[in-house]
């Protein structure tokens, strides 16, 4: 799994549990394995998910996965959120991977259900506006869809090599392979990757939002509707031939 040294206990604003909005302090937040904070001021539109399971190094257990799915579902409905950053509240750890101690206590049927939920979680994360910087990669666990995503990212031959060998990669090696976008040198506080993620989030934030993008697309498509070329394209598709466009 991927491990990023992005943790810090000095948060920009107090963390909140999912039941509350904003970043007001809430005593119930401290006991949750997944906590969410919506940033304010010039960073309004950026949300952070804090993974906070120090007893198991943020391993993917039932409660952890359930709360993470819940957080993503709520954030998906929040139209104010434009960029999402994942970070760890456990010093020196991003995510230790599967909780094998918990998995050992499950029946075969329970394992099957849990792995299916985990695959759904990985798909949800991959399709979300998620940012995260990886400083060190410690092995690759393909069980939650990695056998499908890794070949698409790196190619079949290299994916096989990494999966079969379980090789550990440094951040620089992962970046060179195209597995991660950025590898940053650690700072004294241990939160260099988090600061890089914040910089990227701030760069993304002012770009066109989805509602504006859909409106622009609608305007452009409306201009295409009355053209002869649109009708020719549909006729060519129906008649199974190459279209003869004339630019009108």
XYZ file of C-alpha atoms in Angstrom:
248
model
C 0.000 0.000 0.000
C 0.986 3.617 -0.250
C 2.494 5.375 2.724
C 2.875 9.128 2.841
C 4.487 11.085 5.644
C 1.900 13.847 5.437
C 0.696 13.833 9.004
C 0.753 16.711 11.450
C -1.125 17.397 14.645
C -1.262 21.121 13.943
C -4.396 21.423 11.827
C -5.331 24.709 10.145
C -8.715 24.631 11.897
C -10.337 22.194 14.389
C -11.580 18.953 12.871
C -15.276 18.071 12.834
C -17.201 14.789 12.762
C -19.401 14.116 9.745
C -22.592 15.097 11.550
C -21.560 18.755 11.812
C -20.832 21.393 9.192
C -17.957 23.833 9.146
C -14.900 23.405 11.315
C -16.228 24.204 14.740
C -14.753 22.254 17.594
C -16.722 19.172 18.574
C -15.768 16.764 21.395
C -17.156 13.788 19.436
C -14.708 14.284 16.580
C -11.706 12.989 18.520
C -13.074 9.444 18.740
C -13.748 8.998 15.015
C -11.343 7.160 12.753
C -12.338 9.391 9.821
C -12.797 13.121 10.391
C -13.627 15.856 7.898
C -12.753 19.524 7.811
C -13.986 22.094 5.300
C -11.424 24.886 5.114
C -12.490 28.519 5.303
C -11.306 31.903 4.100
C -9.254 31.874 0.883
C -9.235 28.055 1.047
C -13.033 27.822 1.033
C -13.949 24.963 -1.303
C -11.129 22.702 -0.081
C -12.057 19.822 2.224
C -9.694 17.547 4.104
C -10.262 13.971 5.215
C -8.200 13.063 8.252
C -7.422 9.368 8.739
C -7.008 8.953 12.486
C -6.595 5.347 13.594
C -3.246 5.375 15.420
C -3.770 2.016 17.148
C -3.634 0.231 13.779
C -1.550 2.683 11.715
C -4.668 3.676 9.740
C -5.222 0.092 8.595
C -8.384 -0.521 6.579
C -10.776 -2.063 9.091
C -14.574 -2.248 9.056
C -15.181 0.942 11.025
C -12.497 2.840 9.115
C -13.909 1.845 5.710
C -17.518 2.503 6.774
C -16.709 5.984 8.039
C -14.639 6.758 4.941
C -17.467 5.705 2.618
C -19.845 7.821 4.690
C -17.526 10.822 4.437
C -17.176 10.502 0.661
C -20.946 10.152 0.230
C -21.577 13.333 2.209
C -18.819 15.274 0.453
C -20.194 14.219 -2.927
C -23.438 16.017 -2.056
C -21.705 19.139 -0.764
C -21.679 21.573 -3.687
C -19.275 23.892 -1.886
C -16.456 21.321 -1.940
C -14.230 21.608 -5.011
C -11.005 19.856 -3.947
C -10.446 16.989 -1.508
C -7.192 16.278 0.328
C -6.460 13.055 2.203
C -4.085 13.308 5.147
C -3.025 11.233 8.121
C -3.249 12.104 11.789
C -0.777 9.314 12.619
C 2.806 10.517 12.634
C 5.012 8.742 10.098
C 2.147 6.734 8.559
C -0.331 7.320 5.743
C -2.181 3.982 5.537
C -0.806 0.589 6.549
C -3.120 -1.299 4.167
C -5.502 -4.067 5.122
C -6.185 -4.753 8.799
C -5.010 -8.364 8.754
C -5.668 -8.895 12.472
C -9.318 -7.983 11.965
C -9.489 -9.906 8.692
C -8.265 -13.065 10.442
C -11.360 -13.037 12.669
C -13.778 -12.868 9.718
C -15.530 -15.806 8.108
C -15.001 -16.467 4.404
C -18.357 -14.872 3.626
C -17.518 -11.802 5.695
C -14.168 -11.449 3.943
C -15.898 -11.564 0.556
C -18.341 -8.821 1.538
C -15.616 -6.660 3.054
C -13.312 -6.948 0.040
C -16.207 -5.990 -2.227
C -16.822 -2.875 -0.119
C -13.110 -2.117 -0.207
C -13.060 -2.335 -4.004
C -16.006 0.049 -4.082
C -14.125 2.422 -1.803
C -11.046 2.392 -4.037
C -13.233 3.091 -7.068
C -14.942 5.939 -5.236
C -11.609 7.475 -4.263
C -10.260 7.115 -7.789
C -13.294 8.907 -9.226
C -13.309 11.711 -6.650
C -11.435 15.004 -6.786
C -8.788 13.529 -4.531
C -5.311 14.855 -3.921
C -2.579 13.120 -1.956
C 1.186 13.070 -2.145
C 3.147 9.876 -1.617
C 6.540 10.185 -0.024
C 7.362 6.514 0.377
C 5.719 3.474 -1.202
C 6.030 0.270 0.821
C 4.946 -2.628 -1.351
C 1.790 -2.962 -3.426
C -1.356 -4.767 -2.309
C -3.464 -5.617 -5.386
C -6.394 -7.211 -3.557
C -8.663 -4.126 -3.643
C -8.567 -3.705 -7.412
C -4.845 -3.128 -7.755
C -4.480 -5.911 -10.327
C -6.766 -3.884 -12.606
C -5.676 -0.320 -11.876
C -1.908 -0.850 -11.805
C -1.623 -2.299 -15.356
C -3.737 0.578 -16.645
C -1.402 3.025 -14.937
C 2.001 1.463 -15.631
C 1.436 -1.169 -18.309
C 1.074 -4.938 -17.934
C 4.762 -5.893 -17.817
C 5.792 -3.437 -15.111
C 2.627 -4.052 -13.109
C 3.354 -7.799 -13.095
C 6.908 -7.178 -11.929
C 5.810 -5.007 -9.015
C 2.928 -7.282 -7.993
C 4.929 -10.525 -8.219
C 7.985 -9.167 -6.407
C 6.211 -6.976 -3.848
C 9.084 -4.563 -4.305
C 9.214 -1.469 -2.131
C 9.632 1.805 -3.980
C 10.954 5.122 -2.788
C 8.978 8.243 -3.532
C 11.464 9.219 -6.238
C 11.191 5.770 -7.862
C 7.387 5.901 -7.762
C 7.447 9.328 -9.388
C 9.887 8.175 -12.084
C 7.539 5.298 -12.963
C 4.521 7.594 -13.123
C 2.899 5.930 -10.117
C 2.666 9.270 -8.279
C 2.748 12.838 -9.535
C 5.034 14.380 -6.933
C 7.713 13.321 -4.460
C 8.832 15.965 -1.976
C 11.695 16.174 0.471
C 10.572 15.890 4.077
C 10.766 18.907 6.372
C 11.491 19.066 10.112
C 7.808 18.966 11.059
C 7.128 15.925 8.867
C 4.366 17.581 6.841
C 6.093 18.591 3.596
C 3.812 16.455 1.431
C 0.728 17.960 3.059
C 1.928 21.484 2.286
C 2.560 20.497 -1.340
C -0.974 19.074 -1.506
C -2.367 22.337 -0.105
C -0.468 24.300 -2.764
C -1.938 22.133 -5.519
C -5.411 22.400 -4.005
C -5.127 26.187 -3.983
C -4.026 26.088 -7.628
C -7.007 23.913 -8.608
C -9.572 25.832 -6.555
C -10.143 28.835 -8.882
C -10.624 26.701 -11.995
C -14.028 26.197 -13.619
C -16.448 24.359 -11.336
C -18.576 21.475 -12.621
C -21.788 23.545 -12.826
C -20.102 26.229 -14.928
C -18.402 23.591 -17.046
C -21.726 21.883 -17.769
C -23.279 25.234 -18.683
C -20.439 25.997 -21.109
C -20.792 22.534 -22.646
C -24.537 23.073 -23.060
C -23.999 26.384 -24.853
C -21.434 24.840 -27.209
C -23.610 21.821 -27.948
C -26.621 24.042 -28.640
C -24.599 25.693 -31.405
C -24.006 22.275 -32.953
C -27.643 21.132 -33.000
C -28.845 23.003 -36.124
C -25.777 22.193 -38.278
C -25.809 20.008 -41.388
C -22.708 18.206 -40.146
C -24.526 16.945 -37.025
C -27.287 15.467 -39.179
C -24.691 13.991 -41.541
C -22.856 12.409 -38.629
C -25.996 10.710 -37.346
C -26.928 9.542 -40.856
C -23.444 8.109 -41.395
C -23.680 6.218 -38.095
C -27.085 4.794 -39.041
C -25.923 3.817 -42.515
C -22.578 2.435 -41.234
C -20.411 4.592 -43.498
C -17.824 7.340 -43.115
C -19.358 10.807 -42.652
C -18.935 13.489 -45.321
C -18.609 16.704 -43.346
C -18.769 20.060 -45.156
C -18.187 22.448 -42.263
C -21.758 23.719 -42.117
